[in-house]
GROMACS .gro file of C-alpha atoms in nm:
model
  312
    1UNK     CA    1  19.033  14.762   2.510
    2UNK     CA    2  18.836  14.646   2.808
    3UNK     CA    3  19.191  14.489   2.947
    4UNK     CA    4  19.321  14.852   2.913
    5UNK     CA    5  19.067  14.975   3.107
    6UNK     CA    6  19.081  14.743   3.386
    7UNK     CA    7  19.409  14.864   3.395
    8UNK     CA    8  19.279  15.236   3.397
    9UNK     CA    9  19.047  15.152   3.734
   10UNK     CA   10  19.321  14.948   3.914
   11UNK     CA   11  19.591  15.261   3.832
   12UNK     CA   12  19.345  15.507   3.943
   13UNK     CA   13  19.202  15.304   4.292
   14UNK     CA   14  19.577  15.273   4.406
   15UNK     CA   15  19.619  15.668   4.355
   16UNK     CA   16  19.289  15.699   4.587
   17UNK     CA   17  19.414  15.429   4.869
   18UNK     CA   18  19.754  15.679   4.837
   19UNK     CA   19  19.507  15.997   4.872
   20UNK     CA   20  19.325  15.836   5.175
   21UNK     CA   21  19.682  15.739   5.368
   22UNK     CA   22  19.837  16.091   5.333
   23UNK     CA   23  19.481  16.218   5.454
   24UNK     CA   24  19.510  15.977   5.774
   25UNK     CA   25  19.864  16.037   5.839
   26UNK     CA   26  19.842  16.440   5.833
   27UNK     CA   27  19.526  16.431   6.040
   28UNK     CA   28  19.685  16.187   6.257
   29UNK     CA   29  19.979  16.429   6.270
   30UNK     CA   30  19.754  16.750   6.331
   31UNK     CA   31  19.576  16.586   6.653
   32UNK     CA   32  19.963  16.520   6.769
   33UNK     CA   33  20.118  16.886   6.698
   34UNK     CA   34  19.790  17.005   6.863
   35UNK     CA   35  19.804  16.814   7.194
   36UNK     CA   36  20.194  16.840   7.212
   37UNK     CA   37  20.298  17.002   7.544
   38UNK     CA   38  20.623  17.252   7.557
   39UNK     CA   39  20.874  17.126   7.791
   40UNK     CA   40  20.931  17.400   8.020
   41UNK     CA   41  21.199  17.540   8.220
   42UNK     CA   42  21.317  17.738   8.525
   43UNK     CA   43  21.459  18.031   8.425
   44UNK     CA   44  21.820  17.980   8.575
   45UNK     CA   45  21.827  17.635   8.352
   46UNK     CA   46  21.808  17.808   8.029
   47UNK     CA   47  22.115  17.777   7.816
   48UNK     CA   48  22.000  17.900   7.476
   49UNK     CA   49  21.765  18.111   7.284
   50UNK     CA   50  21.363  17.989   7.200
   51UNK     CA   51  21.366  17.780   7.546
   52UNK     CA   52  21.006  17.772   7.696
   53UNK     CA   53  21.086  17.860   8.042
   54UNK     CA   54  20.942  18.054   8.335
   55UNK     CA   55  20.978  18.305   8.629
   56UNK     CA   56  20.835  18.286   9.013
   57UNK     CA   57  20.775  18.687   8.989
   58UNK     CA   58  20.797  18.826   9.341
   59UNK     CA   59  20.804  19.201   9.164
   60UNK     CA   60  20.881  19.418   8.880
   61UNK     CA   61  21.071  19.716   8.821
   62UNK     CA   62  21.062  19.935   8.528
   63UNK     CA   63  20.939  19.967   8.256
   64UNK     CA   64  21.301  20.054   8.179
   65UNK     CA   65  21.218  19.969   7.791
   66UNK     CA   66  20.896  20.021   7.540
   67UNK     CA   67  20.869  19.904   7.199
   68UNK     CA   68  20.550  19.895   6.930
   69UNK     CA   69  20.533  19.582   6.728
   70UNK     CA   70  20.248  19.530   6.466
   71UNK     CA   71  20.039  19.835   6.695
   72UNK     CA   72  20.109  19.641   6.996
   73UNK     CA   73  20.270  19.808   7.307
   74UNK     CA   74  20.502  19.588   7.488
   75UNK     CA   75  20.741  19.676   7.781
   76UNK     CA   76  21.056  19.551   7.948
   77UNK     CA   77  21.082  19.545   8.316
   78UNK     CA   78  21.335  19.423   8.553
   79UNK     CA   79  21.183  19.102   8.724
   80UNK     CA   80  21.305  18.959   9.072
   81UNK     CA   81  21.203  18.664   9.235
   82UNK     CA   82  21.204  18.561   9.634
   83UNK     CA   83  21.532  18.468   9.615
   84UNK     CA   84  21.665  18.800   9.461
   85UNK     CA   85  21.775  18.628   9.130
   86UNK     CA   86  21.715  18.941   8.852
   87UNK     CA   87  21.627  18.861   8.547
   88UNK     CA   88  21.470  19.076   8.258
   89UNK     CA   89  21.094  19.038   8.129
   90UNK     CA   90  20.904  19.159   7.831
   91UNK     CA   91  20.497  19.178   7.870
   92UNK     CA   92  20.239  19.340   7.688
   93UNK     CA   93  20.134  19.739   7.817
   94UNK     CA   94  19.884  19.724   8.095
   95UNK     CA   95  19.904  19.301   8.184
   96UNK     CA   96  20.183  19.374   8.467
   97UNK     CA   97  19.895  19.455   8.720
   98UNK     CA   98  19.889  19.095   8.898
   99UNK     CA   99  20.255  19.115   8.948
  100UNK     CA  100  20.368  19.392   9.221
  101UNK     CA  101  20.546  19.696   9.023
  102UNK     CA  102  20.819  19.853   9.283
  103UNK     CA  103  20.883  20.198   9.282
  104UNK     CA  104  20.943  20.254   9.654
  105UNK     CA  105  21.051  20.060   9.969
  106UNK     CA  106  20.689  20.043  10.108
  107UNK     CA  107  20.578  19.882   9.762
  108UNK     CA  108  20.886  19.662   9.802
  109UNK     CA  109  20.814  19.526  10.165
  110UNK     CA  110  20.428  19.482  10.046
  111UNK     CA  111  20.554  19.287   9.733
  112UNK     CA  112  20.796  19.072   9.915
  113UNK     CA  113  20.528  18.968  10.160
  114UNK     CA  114  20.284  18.853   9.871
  115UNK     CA  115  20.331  18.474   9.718
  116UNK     CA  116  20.523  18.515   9.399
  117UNK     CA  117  20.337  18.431   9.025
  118UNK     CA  118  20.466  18.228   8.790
  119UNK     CA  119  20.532  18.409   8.444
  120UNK     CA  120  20.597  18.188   8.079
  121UNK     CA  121  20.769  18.298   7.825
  122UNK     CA  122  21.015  18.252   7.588
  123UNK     CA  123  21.406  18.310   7.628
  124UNK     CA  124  21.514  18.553   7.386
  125UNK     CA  125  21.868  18.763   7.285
  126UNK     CA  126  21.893  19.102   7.406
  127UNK     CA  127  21.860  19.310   7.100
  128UNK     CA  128  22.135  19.613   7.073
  129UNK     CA  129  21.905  19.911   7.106
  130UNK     CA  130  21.737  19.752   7.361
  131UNK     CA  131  22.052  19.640   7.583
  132UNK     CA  132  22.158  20.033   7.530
  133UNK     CA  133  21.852  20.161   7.654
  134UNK     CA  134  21.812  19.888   7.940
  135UNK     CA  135  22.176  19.984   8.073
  136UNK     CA  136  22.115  20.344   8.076
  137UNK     CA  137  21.770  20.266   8.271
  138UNK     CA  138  21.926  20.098   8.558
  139UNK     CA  139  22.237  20.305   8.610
  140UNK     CA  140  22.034  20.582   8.629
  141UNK     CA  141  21.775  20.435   8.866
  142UNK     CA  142  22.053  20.262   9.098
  143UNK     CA  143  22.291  20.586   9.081
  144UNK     CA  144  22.548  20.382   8.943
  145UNK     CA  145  22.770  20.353   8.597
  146UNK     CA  146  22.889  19.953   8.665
  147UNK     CA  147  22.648  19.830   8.414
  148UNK     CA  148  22.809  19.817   8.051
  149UNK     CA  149  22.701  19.567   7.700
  150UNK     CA  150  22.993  19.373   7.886
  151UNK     CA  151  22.863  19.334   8.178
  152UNK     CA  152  22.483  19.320   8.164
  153UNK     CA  153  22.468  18.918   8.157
  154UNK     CA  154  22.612  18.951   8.543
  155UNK     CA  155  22.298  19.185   8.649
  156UNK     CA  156  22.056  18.972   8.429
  157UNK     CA  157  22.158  18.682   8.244
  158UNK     CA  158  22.203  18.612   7.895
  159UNK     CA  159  21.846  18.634   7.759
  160UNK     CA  160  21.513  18.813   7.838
  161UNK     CA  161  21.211  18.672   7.891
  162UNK     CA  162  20.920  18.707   7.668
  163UNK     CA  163  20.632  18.645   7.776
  164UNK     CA  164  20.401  18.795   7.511
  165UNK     CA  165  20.526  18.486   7.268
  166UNK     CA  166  20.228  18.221   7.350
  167UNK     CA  167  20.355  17.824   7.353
  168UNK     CA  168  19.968  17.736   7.298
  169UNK     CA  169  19.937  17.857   6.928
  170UNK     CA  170  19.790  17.557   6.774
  171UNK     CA  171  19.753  17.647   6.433
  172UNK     CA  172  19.995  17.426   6.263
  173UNK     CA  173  19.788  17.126   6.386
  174UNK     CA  174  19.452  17.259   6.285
  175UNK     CA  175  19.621  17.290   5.954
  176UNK     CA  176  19.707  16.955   5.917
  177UNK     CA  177  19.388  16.858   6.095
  178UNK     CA  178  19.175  17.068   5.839
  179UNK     CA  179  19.428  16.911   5.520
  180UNK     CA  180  19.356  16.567   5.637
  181UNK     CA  181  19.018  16.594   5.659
  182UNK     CA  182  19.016  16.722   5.334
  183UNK     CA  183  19.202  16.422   5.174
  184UNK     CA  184  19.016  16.207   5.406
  185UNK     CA  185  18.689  16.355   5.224
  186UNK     CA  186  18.758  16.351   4.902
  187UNK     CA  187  18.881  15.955   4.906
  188UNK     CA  188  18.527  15.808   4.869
  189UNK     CA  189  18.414  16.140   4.643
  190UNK     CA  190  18.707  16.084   4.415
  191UNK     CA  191  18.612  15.688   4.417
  192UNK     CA  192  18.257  15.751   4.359
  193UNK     CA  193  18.394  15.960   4.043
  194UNK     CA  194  18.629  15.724   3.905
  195UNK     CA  195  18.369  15.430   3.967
  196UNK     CA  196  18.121  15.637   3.790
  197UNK     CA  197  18.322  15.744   3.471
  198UNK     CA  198  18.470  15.386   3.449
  199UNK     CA  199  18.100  15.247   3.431
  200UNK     CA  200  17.988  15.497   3.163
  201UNK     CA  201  18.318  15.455   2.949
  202UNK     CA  202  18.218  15.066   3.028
  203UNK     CA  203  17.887  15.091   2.927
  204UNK     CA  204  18.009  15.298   2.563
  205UNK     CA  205  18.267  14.946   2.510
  206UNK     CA  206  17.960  14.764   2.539
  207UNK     CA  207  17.752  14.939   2.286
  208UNK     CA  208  17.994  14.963   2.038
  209UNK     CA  209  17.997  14.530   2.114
  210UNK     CA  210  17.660  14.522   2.056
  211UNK     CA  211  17.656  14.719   1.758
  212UNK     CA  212  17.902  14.554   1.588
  213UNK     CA  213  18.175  14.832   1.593
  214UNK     CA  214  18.434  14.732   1.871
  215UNK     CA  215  18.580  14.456   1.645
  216UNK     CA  216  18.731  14.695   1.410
  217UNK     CA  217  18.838  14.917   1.652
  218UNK     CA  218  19.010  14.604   1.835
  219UNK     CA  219  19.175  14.471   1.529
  220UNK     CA  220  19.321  14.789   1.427
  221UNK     CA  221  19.444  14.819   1.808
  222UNK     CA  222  19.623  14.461   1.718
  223UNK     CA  223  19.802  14.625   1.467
  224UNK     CA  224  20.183  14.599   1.476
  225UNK     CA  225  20.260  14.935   1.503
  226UNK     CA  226  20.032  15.037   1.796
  227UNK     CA  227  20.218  15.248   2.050
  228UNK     CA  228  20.009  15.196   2.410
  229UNK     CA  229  20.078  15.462   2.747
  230UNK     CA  230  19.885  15.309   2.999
  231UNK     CA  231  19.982  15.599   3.179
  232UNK     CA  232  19.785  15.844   2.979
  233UNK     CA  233  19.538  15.530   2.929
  234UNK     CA  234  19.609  15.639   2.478
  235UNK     CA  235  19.706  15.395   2.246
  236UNK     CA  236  19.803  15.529   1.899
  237UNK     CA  237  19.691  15.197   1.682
  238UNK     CA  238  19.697  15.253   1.277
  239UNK     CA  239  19.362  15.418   1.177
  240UNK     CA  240  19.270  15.617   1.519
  241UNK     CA  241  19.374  15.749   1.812
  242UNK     CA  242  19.185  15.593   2.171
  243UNK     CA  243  19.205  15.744   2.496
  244UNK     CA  244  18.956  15.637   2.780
  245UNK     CA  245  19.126  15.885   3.043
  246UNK     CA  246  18.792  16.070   3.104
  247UNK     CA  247  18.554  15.904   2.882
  248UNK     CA  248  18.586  15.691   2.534
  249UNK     CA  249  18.716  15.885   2.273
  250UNK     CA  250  18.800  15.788   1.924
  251UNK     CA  251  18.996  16.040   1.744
  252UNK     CA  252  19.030  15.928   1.336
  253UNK     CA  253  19.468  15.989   1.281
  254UNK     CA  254  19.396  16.116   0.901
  255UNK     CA  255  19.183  16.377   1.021
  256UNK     CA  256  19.410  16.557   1.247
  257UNK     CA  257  19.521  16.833   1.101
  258UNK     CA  258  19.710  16.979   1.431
  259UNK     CA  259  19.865  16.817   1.762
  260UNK     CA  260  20.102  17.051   2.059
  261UNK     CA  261  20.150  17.115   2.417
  262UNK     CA  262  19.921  17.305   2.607
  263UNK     CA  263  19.817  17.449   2.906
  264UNK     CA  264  19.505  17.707   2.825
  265UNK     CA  265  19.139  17.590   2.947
  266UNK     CA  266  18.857  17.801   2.879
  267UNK     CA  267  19.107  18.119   2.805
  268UNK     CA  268  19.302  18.120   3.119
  269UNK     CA  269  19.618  17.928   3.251
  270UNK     CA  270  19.606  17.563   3.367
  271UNK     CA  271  19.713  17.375   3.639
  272UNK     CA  272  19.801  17.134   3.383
  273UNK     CA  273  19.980  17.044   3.078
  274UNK     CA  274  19.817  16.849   2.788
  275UNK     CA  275  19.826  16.739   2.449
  276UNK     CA  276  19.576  16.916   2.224
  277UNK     CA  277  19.419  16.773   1.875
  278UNK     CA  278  19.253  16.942   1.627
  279UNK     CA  279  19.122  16.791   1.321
  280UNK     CA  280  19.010  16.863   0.996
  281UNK     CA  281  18.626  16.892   1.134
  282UNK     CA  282  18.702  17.155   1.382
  283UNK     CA  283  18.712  16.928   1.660
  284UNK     CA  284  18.962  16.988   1.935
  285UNK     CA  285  19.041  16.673   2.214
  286UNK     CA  286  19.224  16.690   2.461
  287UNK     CA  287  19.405  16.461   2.604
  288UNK     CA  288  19.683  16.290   2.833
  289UNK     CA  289  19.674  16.518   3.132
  290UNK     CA  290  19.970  16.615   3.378
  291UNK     CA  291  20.082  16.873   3.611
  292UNK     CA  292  20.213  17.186   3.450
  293UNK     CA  293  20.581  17.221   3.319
  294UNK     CA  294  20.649  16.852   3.557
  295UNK     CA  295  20.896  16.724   3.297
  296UNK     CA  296  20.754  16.340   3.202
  297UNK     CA  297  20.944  16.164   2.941
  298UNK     CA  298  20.618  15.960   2.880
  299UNK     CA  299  20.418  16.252   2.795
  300UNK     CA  300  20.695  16.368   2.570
  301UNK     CA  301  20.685  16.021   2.389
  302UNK     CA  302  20.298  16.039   2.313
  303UNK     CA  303  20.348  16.391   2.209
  304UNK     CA  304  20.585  16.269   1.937
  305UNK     CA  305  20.438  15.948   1.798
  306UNK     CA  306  20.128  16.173   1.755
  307UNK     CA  307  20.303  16.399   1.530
  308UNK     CA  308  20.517  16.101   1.395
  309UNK     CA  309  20.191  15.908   1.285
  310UNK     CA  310  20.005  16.294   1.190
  311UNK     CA  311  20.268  16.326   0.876
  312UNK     CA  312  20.257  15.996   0.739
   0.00000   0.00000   0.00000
């Protein structure tokens, strides 16, 4: 028995040392998705969709374009840099005021005098109601009908910029941060546990020494017929049942009167599977603990033998 045990702590202080690496690694993860930095791009190097990328903004035209999204106003405006390359920009309603918005020549020879700003964003594909409505807007401000779904990439590329998509979201590393932490913390509380409930299951083997009892228990674990999961830390020896998962039980085999699968605690669904006993003195153990409907051939085994050795 106390060989079975040892076997119990060993089993259960490799499961922590697991628990404490997969803490490390996601924290260790978490700190790196946090401080990762987004390549970026000129605009007139983007090639595909979901490029960080951005724009030296000498002025704006527009809004040709509005949308709500999630109660949020955004607008799309024609965007031109010193060089006259046009390109297509979505911002947020009212955060275009740093940027020069055209709407006559003096505005124009004021903005092209200023020093252009640099706008991030996020190269995205021109949605179809959005292209429609984009074409209209500048053939009607330019007094022209050449603009067409076929030809729009010539006036202003294949994408539009987005520049109300933020590259500096780091949530997914806080996550990690936060769930490696977590693992992190409950290491030593899950060791103090185990060290605990091995020491009081310790302590019962040792009183039942002392008192004479253990030797019976031991030589009916000898007998030939005992079936031993270390997994579940049960064996099934000839007179009783002994499983020192969470604390030293001794369950008498001609008193159980019924043995199944379950997964109810207190009146409400489990996490887990386990197998129940119930014996002829209205006690009710359970036992051999996994994670709900996870098939487990082992679990399936003890199941049986219990009900093999309850009809005999």
């Amino acid at each position: 028995m106390e060989e079975f045990l040892k076997q119990k702590k060993k089993k259960n202080s490799l499961g922590f040392i697991i628990m404490a690496l997969i803490g490390i690694l996601l924290f260790i993860g978490g700190i790196s998705s946090y401080n990762k930095k987004v390549e970026e791009k000129k605009w007139i190097d983007v090639t595909k969709e979901n490029e960080y990328s951005y724009f030296d903004a000498q002025y704006l035209e527009g809004p040709y374009v509005e949308e709500t999204y999630d109660g949020i106003k955004k607008e799309y405006y024609l965007v031109v840099n010193q060089d006259y390359v046009v390109g297509c920009i979505l911002i947020k309603q009212n955060s275009a005021t740093e940027i020069p918005i055209v709407t006559t020549k003096e505005e124009y020879e004021n903005a092209s005098a200023q020093a252009p700003k640099r706008m991030y964003g996020y190269s995205k594909k021109f949605k179809y109601d959005v292209s429609k409505i984009l074409i209209e807007g500048i053939n009607e401000v330019y007094n022209t009908n050449e603009v067409n779904a076929l030809n729009l990439s010539k006036y202003v590329g294949n994408f539009y910029l987005d520049s109300t998509a933020s590259n500096d979201d780091k949530t997914f590393g806080i996550v990690l941060m936060v769930l490696g932490a977590i693992f992190i913390i409950l290491y030593p509380l899950s060791l103090l546990k185990n060290n605990k409930d091995y020491n009081e299951i310790k302590n019962e083997i040792s009183k039942l020494k002392e008192d004479g009892k253990l030797d019976a228990y031991e030589n009916d674990i000898q007998a030939s017929n005992s079936y031993k999961e270390k997994k579940y830390c049960t064996i099934i020896a000839n007179e009783n049942i002994y499983n020192i998962e969470k604390n030293f039980l001794v369950i008498p085999i001609q008193k159980i009167t019924n043995v199944y699968k379950c997964s109810m605690e207190n009146g409400k669904i489990s996490a887990n599977d386990y197998i129940c006993i119930e014996t002829s003195e209205n006690e009710v153990y359970g036992i051999a603990y996994k994670i709900r409907d996870k098939k487990d051939p082992k679990f399936d085994n003890l199941l049986n033998q219990i009900k093999q050795r309850m009809v005999r």
